[in-house]
mmCIF file of C-alpha atoms in Angstrom:
data_model
loop_
_atom_site.group_PDB
_atom_site.id
_atom_site.type_symbol
_atom_site.label_atom_id
_atom_site.label_comp_id
_atom_site.label_asym_id
_atom_site.label_seq_id
_atom_site.Cartn_x
_atom_site.Cartn_y
_atom_site.Cartn_z
ATOM 1 C CA MET A 1 14.424 -24.752 25.996
ATOM 2 C CA ALA A 2 14.350 -23.000 22.603
ATOM 3 C CA ASP A 3 12.499 -19.439 22.300
ATOM 4 C CA ASP A 4 9.026 -19.905 20.750
ATOM 5 C CA PRO A 5 7.928 -16.636 19.144
ATOM 6 C CA SER A 6 4.226 -18.064 19.063
ATOM 7 C CA ILE A 7 3.909 -18.001 22.999
ATOM 8 C CA ASP A 8 3.491 -14.526 24.190
ATOM 9 C CA ALA A 9 1.109 -14.639 27.215
ATOM 10 C CA GLY A 10 -0.481 -11.439 25.986
ATOM 11 C CA LEU A 11 2.696 -9.575 26.492
ATOM 12 C CA VAL A 12 3.865 -8.935 22.923
ATOM 13 C CA LYS A 13 2.063 -6.047 21.497
ATOM 14 C CA TYR A 14 3.008 -4.350 18.138
ATOM 15 C CA ASN A 15 0.663 -2.740 15.728
ATOM 16 C CA LEU A 16 1.565 -2.322 11.930
ATOM 17 C CA VAL A 17 0.009 0.734 10.234
ATOM 18 C CA LEU A 18 0.180 1.943 6.795
ATOM 19 C CA ALA A 19 -0.309 5.383 5.233
ATOM 20 C CA LYS A 20 -0.684 6.067 1.532
ATOM 21 C CA SER A 21 -0.591 9.180 -0.609
ATOM 22 C CA LEU A 22 -1.128 9.934 -4.313
ATOM 23 C CA ASP A 23 1.807 12.203 -5.000
ATOM 24 C CA THR A 24 0.944 13.227 -8.715
ATOM 25 C CA ALA A 25 -1.283 16.142 -8.996
ATOM 26 C CA GLY A 26 -4.463 15.836 -11.098
ATOM 27 C CA PRO A 27 -6.254 16.140 -13.402
ATOM 28 C CA TRP A 28 -5.248 12.582 -14.220
ATOM 29 C CA VAL A 29 -5.586 11.278 -17.993
ATOM 30 C CA ALA A 30 -5.190 8.013 -19.868
ATOM 31 C CA GLY A 31 -1.350 7.036 -20.563
ATOM 32 C CA GLN A 32 -0.294 9.180 -17.587
ATOM 33 C CA THR A 33 2.284 7.965 -14.904
ATOM 34 C CA VAL A 34 1.351 8.325 -11.439
ATOM 35 C CA SER A 35 3.063 7.876 -8.131
ATOM 36 C CA PHE A 36 2.270 6.941 -4.625
ATOM 37 C CA THR A 37 4.025 6.811 -1.403
ATOM 38 C CA LEU A 38 3.475 4.179 1.219
ATOM 39 C CA THR A 39 4.708 4.747 4.680
ATOM 40 C CA PRO A 40 4.601 1.779 7.108
ATOM 41 C CA SER A 41 4.979 2.190 10.979
ATOM 42 C CA ASN A 42 4.534 0.198 14.272
ATOM 43 C CA GLN A 43 2.341 2.062 16.627
ATOM 44 C CA GLY A 44 2.683 -0.747 19.266
ATOM 45 C CA PRO A 45 5.184 -0.715 22.319
ATOM 46 C CA VAL A 46 7.038 -3.802 21.006
ATOM 47 C CA ASP A 47 9.320 -4.346 17.747
ATOM 48 C CA ALA A 48 7.892 -6.067 14.651
ATOM 49 C CA LEU A 49 10.122 -8.851 13.380
ATOM 50 C CA ALA A 50 11.998 -8.744 10.165
ATOM 51 C CA GLY A 51 9.953 -9.896 7.154
ATOM 52 C CA TRP A 52 6.958 -7.862 7.503
ATOM 53 C CA SER A 53 5.806 -6.751 4.278
ATOM 54 C CA VAL A 54 3.748 -4.157 1.974
ATOM 55 C CA THR A 55 1.528 -5.079 -0.745
ATOM 56 C CA ASP A 56 0.177 -2.880 -3.268
ATOM 57 C CA VAL A 57 -3.341 -3.894 -5.063
ATOM 58 C CA MET A 58 -3.548 -2.272 -8.368
ATOM 59 C CA SER A 59 -6.889 -1.213 -9.905
ATOM 60 C CA SER A 60 -7.431 -2.872 -13.277
ATOM 61 C CA ASN A 61 -7.146 0.636 -14.836
ATOM 62 C CA LEU A 62 -3.609 0.965 -13.364
ATOM 63 C CA THR A 63 -0.505 -0.856 -14.517
ATOM 64 C CA LEU A 64 2.253 -1.212 -12.019
ATOM 65 C CA VAL A 65 5.629 0.374 -13.382
ATOM 66 C CA SER A 66 7.770 -0.039 -10.360
ATOM 67 C CA MET A 67 7.622 -0.587 -6.546
ATOM 68 C CA THR A 68 10.966 0.403 -4.725
ATOM 69 C CA GLY A 69 11.962 0.894 -1.228
ATOM 70 C CA GLY A 70 15.702 1.308 -1.321
ATOM 71 C CA ALA A 71 18.179 -0.737 0.697
ATOM 72 C CA ALA A 72 15.574 -1.296 3.491
ATOM 73 C CA TYR A 73 13.246 -3.902 1.442
ATOM 74 C CA ASP A 74 13.537 -6.758 -1.192
ATOM 75 C CA CYS A 75 10.929 -5.506 -3.652
ATOM 76 C CA ALA A 76 9.470 -7.881 -6.299
ATOM 77 C CA ALA A 77 6.412 -7.015 -8.346
ATOM 78 C CA ASN A 78 3.918 -5.428 -5.939
ATOM 79 C CA VAL A 79 5.336 -6.509 -2.802
ATOM 80 C CA CYS A 80 8.311 -5.225 -0.624
ATOM 81 C CA THR A 81 9.429 -7.327 2.061
ATOM 82 C CA ALA A 82 11.443 -5.647 5.066
ATOM 83 C CA LYS A 83 15.119 -6.951 5.563
ATOM 84 C CA ALA A 84 14.925 -5.622 9.484
ATOM 85 C CA GLY A 85 12.438 -5.491 12.198
ATOM 86 C CA LEU A 86 10.203 -2.278 12.693
ATOM 87 C CA ALA A 87 11.104 -0.728 15.969
ATOM 88 C CA ALA A 88 8.028 0.429 18.503
ATOM 89 C CA GLY A 89 6.849 3.788 17.642
ATOM 90 C CA ALA A 90 8.883 4.142 14.476
ATOM 91 C CA SER A 91 8.153 4.569 10.832
ATOM 92 C CA ALA A 92 9.938 2.565 8.126
ATOM 93 C CA PRO A 93 11.605 4.176 4.984
ATOM 94 C CA ALA A 94 9.048 4.914 2.385
ATOM 95 C CA ILE A 95 7.921 2.980 -0.401
ATOM 96 C CA THR A 96 7.314 4.485 -3.818
ATOM 97 C CA VAL A 97 5.029 2.996 -6.342
ATOM 98 C CA THR A 98 4.646 4.090 -9.784
ATOM 99 C CA ALA A 99 1.866 3.069 -12.054
ATOM 100 C CA LYS A 100 0.449 3.983 -15.654
ATOM 101 C CA VAL A 101 -3.081 5.037 -16.024
ATOM 102 C CA GLY A 102 -4.983 3.039 -18.314
ATOM 103 C CA SER A 103 -7.799 3.868 -21.028
ATOM 104 C CA ALA A 104 -10.803 3.639 -18.691
ATOM 105 C CA PHE A 105 -12.394 6.786 -17.310
ATOM 106 C CA GLY A 106 -13.948 7.522 -13.853
ATOM 107 C CA GLN A 107 -12.833 6.916 -10.227
ATOM 108 C CA MET A 108 -10.392 4.219 -9.317
ATOM 109 C CA ARG A 109 -8.982 3.170 -5.943
ATOM 110 C CA ASN A 110 -5.399 1.816 -5.389
ATOM 111 C CA VAL A 111 -5.126 -0.050 -2.266
ATOM 112 C CA ALA A 112 -2.140 -1.353 -0.224
ATOM 113 C CA TYR A 113 -1.699 -2.998 3.056
ATOM 114 C CA VAL A 114 1.079 -3.974 5.562
ATOM 115 C CA SER A 115 1.266 -7.620 7.099
ATOM 116 C CA PRO A 116 3.511 -9.186 9.680
ATOM 117 C CA ALA A 117 6.153 -11.624 9.194
ATOM 118 C CA GLY A 118 5.003 -15.271 9.221
ATOM 119 C CA SER A 119 7.063 -16.086 12.094
ATOM 120 C CA ASP A 120 5.687 -12.988 14.232
ATOM 121 C CA VAL A 121 2.932 -13.334 16.845
ATOM 122 C CA VAL A 122 -0.556 -11.925 16.005
ATOM 123 C CA GLU A 123 -0.450 -8.004 16.202
ATOM 124 C CA THR A 124 -3.042 -5.979 18.360
ATOM 125 C CA ASN A 125 -5.114 -4.858 15.335
ATOM 126 C CA PRO A 126 -4.417 -7.650 12.837
ATOM 127 C CA LEU A 127 -5.356 -7.348 9.117
ATOM 128 C CA GLY A 128 -7.807 -10.208 8.637
ATOM 129 C CA THR A 129 -8.613 -10.859 5.061
ATOM 130 C CA PRO A 130 -6.281 -8.985 2.648
ATOM 131 C CA PRO A 131 -8.188 -5.981 0.992
ATOM 132 C CA THR A 132 -8.946 -5.874 -2.777
ATOM 133 C CA THR A 133 -9.571 -2.955 -4.919
ATOM 134 C CA VAL A 134 -13.186 -2.782 -3.661
ATOM 135 C CA THR A 135 -12.247 -2.731 -0.116
ATOM 136 C CA ASP A 136 -13.120 0.455 1.601
ATOM 137 C CA THR A 137 -10.010 0.884 3.741
ATOM 138 C CA VAL A 138 -11.322 4.003 5.254
ATOM 139 C CA GLY A 139 -14.291 2.254 7.026
ATOM 140 C CA SER A 140 -12.284 -1.230 7.524
ATOM 141 C CA PRO A 141 -11.600 -2.164 11.278
ATOM 142 C CA THR A 142 -7.982 -2.481 10.705
ATOM 143 C CA ASP A 143 -5.196 0.133 10.355
ATOM 144 C CA ASN A 144 -2.959 -2.113 8.374
ATOM 145 C CA ASP A 145 -4.460 -1.080 5.050
ATOM 146 C CA ALA A 146 -4.815 2.389 3.139
ATOM 147 C CA GLU A 147 -5.946 3.673 -0.231
ATOM 148 C CA ALA A 148 -5.643 6.614 -2.525
ATOM 149 C CA SER A 149 -8.168 7.412 -5.335
ATOM 150 C CA LEU A 150 -7.946 9.270 -8.408
ATOM 151 C CA THR A 151 -10.356 10.107 -11.059
ATOM 152 C CA VAL A 152 -9.426 9.752 -14.718
ATOM 153 C CA ASP A 153 -10.740 12.529 -16.803
ATOM 154 C CA VAL A 154 -11.260 12.825 -20.398
ATOM 155 C CA VAL A 155 -9.301 15.362 -22.070
ATOM 156 C CA SER A 156 -10.967 16.730 -25.296
ATOM 157 C CA ILE A 157 -9.672 19.224 -27.847
ATOM 158 C CA GLY A 158 -12.697 20.023 -30.184
ATOM 159 C CA ASP A 159 -14.188 16.931 -31.374
ATOM 160 C CA TYR A 160 -11.167 14.804 -30.536
ATOM 161 C CA VAL A 161 -10.428 12.961 -27.177
ATOM 162 C CA TRP A 162 -6.898 13.088 -26.408
ATOM 163 C CA PHE A 163 -4.801 10.178 -24.772
ATOM 164 C CA ASP A 164 -1.052 10.326 -23.948
#
């Protein structure tokens, strides 16, 4: 009989978690390039299968420049897919997201989430509906998502507003 990864009898437990940080110090202004670090980990006692992925959801005032994770991932646009499984209790290599700030001013939220491989069993604290830029990931019941906020300031010199 062949293995069926969809049957686990409640024994398979893994928990994908994502941490996100804004690495570029403020104040932030229109035209500036900012970078974020995404660090996925598995807080469960069982390994997650290869093919889990991290997706970054850009605010409408941010334009994706790049999303890279080195040799551990295949990255295309705003998604990086892991080439290997994620061991229980381990963190995966960090992913760097670089974006350019648009011309709108005020606070914006950059959201990201980690999701299991399609062939993996359901994790202990599943993502559910993928978050959007209006999702409050701090108050969400899952730990698969994370956010970093920034506020774009107006820089004025005399009677002029400056953008880069």
